[in-house]
Coordinates of C-alpha atoms in Angstrom, one line a residue:
X1 CA 66.6 -16.0 46.7
X2 CA 69.1 -18.5 45.3
X3 CA 69.2 -20.4 48.7
X4 CA 65.4 -20.6 48.7
X5 CA 65.4 -22.1 45.2
X6 CA 68.1 -24.5 46.2
X7 CA 66.1 -25.7 49.3
X8 CA 63.0 -26.1 47.2
X9 CA 64.8 -28.2 44.6
X10 CA 66.3 -30.5 47.3
X11 CA 62.9 -30.8 49.0
X12 CA 61.2 -31.6 45.7
X13 CA 63.8 -34.2 44.8
X14 CA 63.4 -35.9 48.2
X15 CA 59.6 -35.8 48.0
X16 CA 59.6 -37.3 44.5
X17 CA 61.8 -40.2 45.7
X18 CA 59.0 -41.1 48.1
X19 CA 56.1 -40.2 45.9
X20 CA 57.0 -42.3 42.9
X21 CA 57.0 -45.6 44.9
X22 CA 53.8 -44.4 46.6
X23 CA 52.1 -44.0 43.2
X24 CA 53.1 -47.5 42.2
X25 CA 51.6 -48.8 45.5
X26 CA 48.4 -46.9 44.9
X27 CA 48.0 -48.4 41.5
X28 CA 48.5 -51.9 43.0
X29 CA 45.8 -51.4 45.6
X30 CA 43.4 -49.4 43.5
X31 CA 40.9 -52.3 43.6
X32 CA 41.1 -52.7 47.3
X33 CA 39.1 -50.9 50.0
X34 CA 39.1 -47.1 50.1
X35 CA 40.5 -47.4 53.7
X36 CA 43.7 -48.9 52.2
X37 CA 44.0 -46.2 49.6
X38 CA 43.6 -43.5 52.2
X39 CA 46.2 -45.1 54.4
X40 CA 48.6 -45.3 51.5
X41 CA 48.0 -41.6 50.7
X42 CA 48.7 -40.6 54.3
X43 CA 51.8 -42.7 54.4
X44 CA 53.1 -41.3 51.1
X45 CA 52.4 -37.7 52.3
X46 CA 54.3 -38.1 55.5
X47 CA 57.2 -40.1 53.8
X48 CA 57.5 -37.4 51.1
X49 CA 57.7 -34.7 53.8
X50 CA 60.3 -36.7 55.7
X51 CA 62.3 -37.4 52.5
X52 CA 62.3 -33.8 51.5
X53 CA 63.3 -32.7 55.0
X54 CA 66.2 -35.2 55.1
X55 CA 67.3 -34.1 51.6
X56 CA 67.4 -30.5 52.7
X57 CA 69.0 -31.3 56.0
X58 CA 71.8 -33.3 54.3
X59 CA 72.5 -30.6 51.8
X60 CA 72.6 -27.9 54.5
X61 CA 74.7 -30.0 56.8
X62 CA 72.4 -29.7 59.8
X63 CA 73.6 -31.0 63.1
X64 CA 72.7 -34.5 64.1
X65 CA 70.6 -33.2 67.0
X66 CA 68.6 -31.0 64.7
X67 CA 68.1 -33.8 62.2
X68 CA 66.9 -36.1 65.1
X69 CA 64.4 -33.5 66.2
X70 CA 63.0 -33.1 62.7
X71 CA 62.7 -36.8 62.3
X72 CA 60.8 -37.2 65.6
X73 CA 58.4 -34.4 64.7
X74 CA 57.7 -36.0 61.3
X75 CA 57.3 -39.5 62.9
X76 CA 54.6 -38.1 65.3
X77 CA 52.9 -36.4 62.4
X78 CA 53.0 -39.7 60.5
X79 CA 51.3 -41.5 63.4
X80 CA 48.5 -38.9 63.6
X81 CA 48.0 -38.9 59.8
X82 CA 47.9 -42.7 59.5
X83 CA 45.4 -42.9 62.4
X84 CA 43.2 -40.2 60.9
X85 CA 43.3 -41.9 57.5
X86 CA 42.4 -45.3 59.0
X87 CA 39.4 -43.8 61.0
X88 CA 38.2 -41.9 57.9
X89 CA 38.7 -44.9 55.7
X90 CA 36.7 -47.2 58.0
X91 CA 33.9 -44.7 58.3
X92 CA 33.7 -44.3 54.5
X93 CA 33.8 -48.1 54.0
X94 CA 31.0 -48.6 56.6
X95 CA 28.8 -46.1 54.9
X96 CA 29.5 -47.6 51.5
X97 CA 28.7 -51.1 52.8
X98 CA 25.4 -49.8 54.3
X99 CA 24.5 -48.2 51.0
X100 CA 25.4 -51.4 49.1
X101 CA 23.1 -53.4 51.4
X102 CA 20.3 -51.0 50.9
X103 CA 20.9 -51.1 47.1
X104 CA 20.9 -54.9 47.2
X105 CA 17.6 -55.0 48.9
X106 CA 16.3 -52.5 46.4
X107 CA 17.5 -54.7 43.5
X108 CA 15.8 -57.8 45.0
X109 CA 12.4 -56.1 44.4
X110 CA 12.0 -54.1 47.5
X111 CA 12.0 -50.4 48.0
X112 CA 15.1 -48.4 48.7
X113 CA 15.6 -47.3 52.3
X114 CA 18.4 -44.8 52.9
X115 CA 20.9 -45.9 55.6
X116 CA 20.9 -44.0 58.8
X117 CA 23.7 -41.6 59.7
X118 CA 25.7 -38.9 57.9
X119 CA 27.6 -39.5 54.7
X120 CA 30.0 -37.7 52.4
X121 CA 28.6 -35.4 49.8
X122 CA 29.1 -38.0 47.0
X123 CA 27.5 -40.8 49.0
X124 CA 24.6 -38.6 50.0
X125 CA 24.1 -37.6 46.3
X126 CA 24.2 -41.3 45.3
X127 CA 21.6 -42.1 48.1
X128 CA 19.3 -39.4 46.7
X129 CA 19.6 -40.8 43.2
X130 CA 18.9 -44.3 44.4
X131 CA 15.8 -43.1 46.3
X132 CA 14.5 -41.3 43.3
X133 CA 15.1 -44.3 41.1
X134 CA 13.3 -46.5 43.6
X135 CA 10.3 -44.2 43.5
X136 CA 10.2 -44.3 39.7
X137 CA 10.5 -48.1 39.7
X138 CA 7.7 -48.4 42.3
X139 CA 5.5 -46.4 40.1
X140 CA 6.5 -48.4 37.1
X141 CA 5.8 -51.7 38.9
X142 CA 2.4 -50.3 39.9
X143 CA 1.6 -49.4 36.3
X144 CA 2.8 -52.8 35.1
X145 CA 0.6 -54.6 37.7
X146 CA -2.4 -52.5 36.6
X147 CA -1.7 -53.2 32.9
X148 CA -1.3 -56.9 33.6
X149 CA -4.5 -57.0 35.5
X150 CA -6.2 -55.1 32.7
X151 CA -4.9 -57.6 30.1
X152 CA -6.1 -60.5 32.1
X153 CA -9.6 -58.9 32.4
X154 CA -9.5 -58.2 28.7
X155 CA -8.6 -61.8 27.8
X156 CA -11.4 -63.1 30.1
X157 CA -14.0 -60.7 28.7
X158 CA -13.0 -61.3 25.1
X159 CA -13.1 -65.0 25.6
X160 CA -16.6 -64.7 27.1
X161 CA -17.9 -62.3 24.4
X162 CA -16.5 -64.4 21.6
X163 CA -17.9 -67.6 23.0
X164 CA -21.5 -66.4 23.0
X165 CA -21.9 -65.4 19.3
X166 CA -19.7 -68.3 18.2
X167 CA -22.0 -70.8 20.1
X168 CA -25.0 -69.1 18.5
X169 CA -23.6 -69.3 15.0
X170 CA -22.7 -73.0 15.5
X171 CA -26.2 -73.8 16.8
X172 CA -27.9 -72.0 13.9
X173 CA -25.5 -73.5 11.3
X174 CA -26.3 -77.0 12.7
X175 CA -30.0 -76.3 12.6
X176 CA -29.8 -75.2 9.0
X177 CA -27.7 -78.1 8.0
X178 CA -30.1 -80.6 9.6
X179 CA -33.1 -78.9 8.1
X180 CA -34.5 -78.1 11.5
X181 CA -34.8 -74.4 11.0
X182 CA -38.5 -73.4 10.7
X183 CA -37.6 -70.0 9.2
X184 CA -34.2 -70.2 7.4
X185 CA -34.3 -66.5 6.4
X186 CA -34.6 -65.4 10.0
X187 CA -31.6 -67.6 10.9
X188 CA -29.6 -66.1 8.1
X189 CA -30.4 -62.6 9.3
X190 CA -29.4 -63.5 12.9
X191 CA -26.2 -65.1 11.6
X192 CA -25.3 -62.0 9.7
X193 CA -26.0 -59.9 12.8
X194 CA -23.6 -62.1 14.9
X195 CA -20.9 -62.0 12.2
X196 CA -21.1 -58.2 12.2
X197 CA -20.8 -58.1 15.9
X198 CA -17.7 -60.3 15.8
X199 CA -16.3 -58.2 13.0
X200 CA -16.7 -55.0 15.1
X201 CA -15.0 -56.7 18.0
X202 CA -12.0 -57.8 15.9
X203 CA -11.8 -54.3 14.3
X204 CA -11.7 -52.8 17.8
X205 CA -8.9 -55.2 18.8
X206 CA -6.9 -54.4 15.7
X207 CA -7.3 -50.6 16.3
X208 CA -6.3 -50.9 19.9
X209 CA -3.2 -53.0 19.0
X210 CA -2.2 -50.4 16.5
X211 CA -2.5 -47.7 19.2
X212 CA -0.5 -49.6 21.8
X213 CA 2.2 -50.5 19.2
X214 CA 2.5 -46.8 18.2
X215 CA 1.6 -47.8 14.6
X216 CA -1.4 -45.4 14.4
X217 CA -0.8 -43.2 11.4
X218 CA -2.6 -39.9 11.4
X219 CA -3.4 -37.6 8.4
X220 CA -4.4 -34.3 10.0
X221 CA -6.2 -31.6 8.1
X222 CA -7.9 -28.4 9.1
X223 CA -11.6 -28.8 9.6
X224 CA -14.4 -27.3 11.7
X225 CA -15.5 -28.9 15.0
X226 CA -19.1 -28.1 13.9
X227 CA -18.8 -30.4 10.9
X228 CA -17.2 -33.2 13.0
X229 CA -20.0 -33.1 15.5
X230 CA -22.6 -32.9 12.8
X231 CA -21.3 -36.0 11.1
X232 CA -21.1 -37.9 14.4
X233 CA -24.7 -37.0 15.4
X234 CA -26.0 -38.1 12.0
X235 CA -24.2 -41.4 12.3
X236 CA -25.6 -42.1 15.8
X237 CA -29.2 -40.9 15.1
X238 CA -30.5 -44.3 14.1
X239 CA -29.2 -45.9 17.4
X240 CA -30.6 -43.1 19.4
X241 CA -34.1 -43.5 17.8
X242 CA -34.0 -47.2 18.5
X243 CA -33.1 -46.6 22.1
X244 CA -35.6 -43.7 22.5
X245 CA -32.8 -41.3 23.4
X246 CA -32.8 -37.6 22.3
X247 CA -29.6 -36.3 20.7
X248 CA -28.8 -32.6 21.3
X249 CA -26.0 -30.7 19.6
X250 CA -26.6 -27.2 20.8
X251 CA -23.8 -24.9 21.7
X252 CA -21.3 -26.3 19.2
X253 CA -18.9 -23.5 18.1
X254 CA -17.4 -23.6 14.6
X255 CA -13.8 -23.8 16.0
X256 CA -11.1 -24.9 13.5
X257 CA -8.9 -27.9 14.5
X258 CA -6.2 -29.9 12.7
X259 CA -7.1 -33.5 13.2
X260 CA -7.5 -36.8 11.3
X261 CA -11.1 -36.6 10.4
X262 CA -11.7 -40.3 10.1
X263 CA -10.1 -41.0 13.5
X264 CA -11.8 -38.2 15.3
X265 CA -15.2 -39.2 13.8
X266 CA -14.5 -42.6 15.4
X267 CA -13.8 -40.9 18.7
X268 CA -17.1 -39.0 18.7
X269 CA -19.0 -42.1 17.5
X270 CA -17.6 -44.2 20.3
X271 CA -18.5 -41.6 22.9
X272 CA -22.0 -41.2 21.5
X273 CA -22.7 -44.9 21.3
X274 CA -21.4 -45.3 24.8
X275 CA -23.6 -42.5 26.0
X276 CA -26.7 -43.7 24.2
X277 CA -26.4 -47.2 25.5
X278 CA -26.2 -46.0 29.1
X279 CA -28.9 -43.4 28.9
X280 CA -32.5 -44.7 29.7
X281 CA -35.3 -44.2 27.2
X282 CA -36.6 -40.6 27.0
X283 CA -33.2 -39.5 28.2
X284 CA -30.9 -36.9 26.5
X285 CA -27.4 -37.1 25.2
X286 CA -25.9 -33.7 24.6
X287 CA -22.8 -32.8 22.6
X288 CA -21.0 -29.4 23.0
X289 CA -17.8 -27.9 21.8
X290 CA -16.1 -24.7 23.0
X291 CA -12.8 -22.9 22.7
X292 CA -10.7 -22.8 25.8
X293 CA -7.5 -20.7 25.5
X294 CA -5.4 -22.6 22.9
X295 CA -7.5 -25.7 23.0
X296 CA -10.9 -27.0 21.9
X297 CA -13.0 -29.0 24.3
X298 CA -15.6 -31.5 23.0
X299 CA -18.1 -32.7 25.5
X300 CA -20.6 -35.6 25.5
X301 CA -23.0 -35.7 28.4
X302 CA -25.3 -38.6 29.1
X303 CA -28.0 -39.6 31.6
X304 CA -26.4 -42.8 32.9
X305 CA -26.9 -41.8 36.6
X306 CA -23.2 -41.3 37.2
X307 CA -20.1 -43.5 37.7
X308 CA -18.8 -44.5 41.2
X309 CA -15.9 -42.2 42.2
X310 CA -13.5 -45.2 42.6
X311 CA -14.2 -46.2 39.0
X312 CA -13.6 -42.8 37.4
X313 CA -9.8 -43.2 37.0
X314 CA -10.4 -46.6 35.2
X315 CA -13.0 -45.5 32.7
X316 CA -10.6 -45.2 29.8
X317 CA -8.6 -48.4 30.7
X318 CA -8.5 -51.2 28.3
X319 CA -11.3 -53.7 28.9
X320 CA -13.0 -51.6 31.7
X321 CA -16.7 -52.0 31.7
X322 CA -17.6 -51.1 35.2
X323 CA -20.7 -52.4 36.9
X324 CA -23.2 -54.7 35.3
X325 CA -25.5 -51.8 34.7
X326 CA -22.9 -50.1 32.6
X327 CA -21.6 -53.3 30.8
X328 CA -22.2 -52.8 27.0
X329 CA -22.2 -55.4 24.3
X330 CA -18.6 -55.9 23.2
X331 CA -15.3 -56.1 24.9
X332 CA -15.2 -52.7 26.6
X333 CA -12.6 -51.3 24.1
X334 CA -14.4 -48.2 22.8
X335 CA -13.2 -45.7 25.5
X336 CA -9.7 -47.1 25.4
X337 CA -9.6 -46.5 21.7
X338 CA -10.9 -43.0 22.3
X339 CA -8.1 -42.2 24.7
X340 CA -5.5 -43.7 22.4
X341 CA -6.6 -41.7 19.4
X342 CA -7.0 -38.4 21.3
X343 CA -3.5 -38.8 22.9
X344 CA -2.1 -39.4 19.4
X345 CA -3.5 -36.0 18.5
X346 CA -1.6 -34.5 21.5
X347 CA -4.9 -34.2 23.4
X348 CA -6.4 -35.6 26.6
X349 CA -9.6 -37.2 27.9
X350 CA -11.4 -36.8 31.2
X351 CA -14.7 -37.9 32.7
X352 CA -16.8 -36.1 35.3
X353 CA -20.0 -36.9 37.1
X354 CA -22.7 -34.4 36.6
X355 CA -26.3 -34.3 37.9
X356 CA -28.1 -37.3 36.5
X357 CA -25.1 -38.7 34.5
X358 CA -21.6 -38.0 33.5
X359 CA -19.7 -35.8 31.0
X360 CA -16.8 -37.0 28.8
X361 CA -14.4 -34.2 27.8
X362 CA -12.0 -34.5 24.9
X363 CA -9.4 -31.7 24.8
X364 CA -7.6 -31.0 21.5
X365 CA -5.0 -28.4 20.5
X366 CA -6.7 -25.6 18.5
X367 CA -5.7 -25.2 14.8
X368 CA -2.0 -24.2 14.5
X369 CA -1.1 -25.9 17.7
X370 CA -1.4 -29.5 16.6
X371 CA 1.6 -31.8 17.3
X372 CA 1.4 -35.1 15.5
X373 CA 1.8 -38.1 17.8
X374 CA 1.4 -41.8 17.2

């Protein structure tokens, strides 16, 4: 046992004599290619083995022939190890460079395409992460492009919708100033109507900006859906009579919800006004509310004749107004405001085509399940 410990001590001492300089060399080349590092590791391993063998041989007084044999064996092992390290290093470097080129193309605005061939587990994991990140960025760029297009449309529509009432106000003001107005009272009434229209547009823009900025503050309280629908129907009754549209509020369950009453009244009012404006005279706009598992679904069904399938995903986008037949007065912000307020209540909005029209669904958490958003 003592001889074994002695041999181990001599072998360790010799190996350390080779390993310490190898560690210094590894530190010096740590910023170089991985192929260089692998070659240094292989060289240090073989040198350490040779140094340990020589130390043991010297201590045990081996014959010169035996020492020569051991040295030749170790030298052959060194050649094989160094060759293997070089081949492995070049392979890893080639894979790393291919991955770097793919990542560079990805960073220049393209999509990530994984290099062909096999790779180490670490490089394969990095490739998968880059591919996942590329997919997320592609989706983000798509949303950004859609948002930018929506903003451009909104600016164009707002500019157009503001120009018309402002031009009218200017013409009427000049007519009154020059004494050319045959009926000043009528001009005053028309000017008031145009100012109210402009005020409504600015109010919608302000509300939408608060929603997009996350500055919409909610004050939820428990109330009945029946009361919410009743208030909304009362507020829209005058417009419905003017348009010759029937309002129906049957099948509304008295389900409790925890919502901001003012904001949810605005949601229902926007949906009802939208439905009334797109329903022909003698048509019907129906409002319903029902309990569905742990949620409450509010529905507004109109007689607009339906929305093209390709437009359904854009109905709640900012500034969307669809075809000319569905273009209402204003900037097309009402449904975008609806979605923003509902999502702030941890709810969701959807639209479906139904026979003769479409149905807008607002899904809200039932009372006790409300999570405040903003």
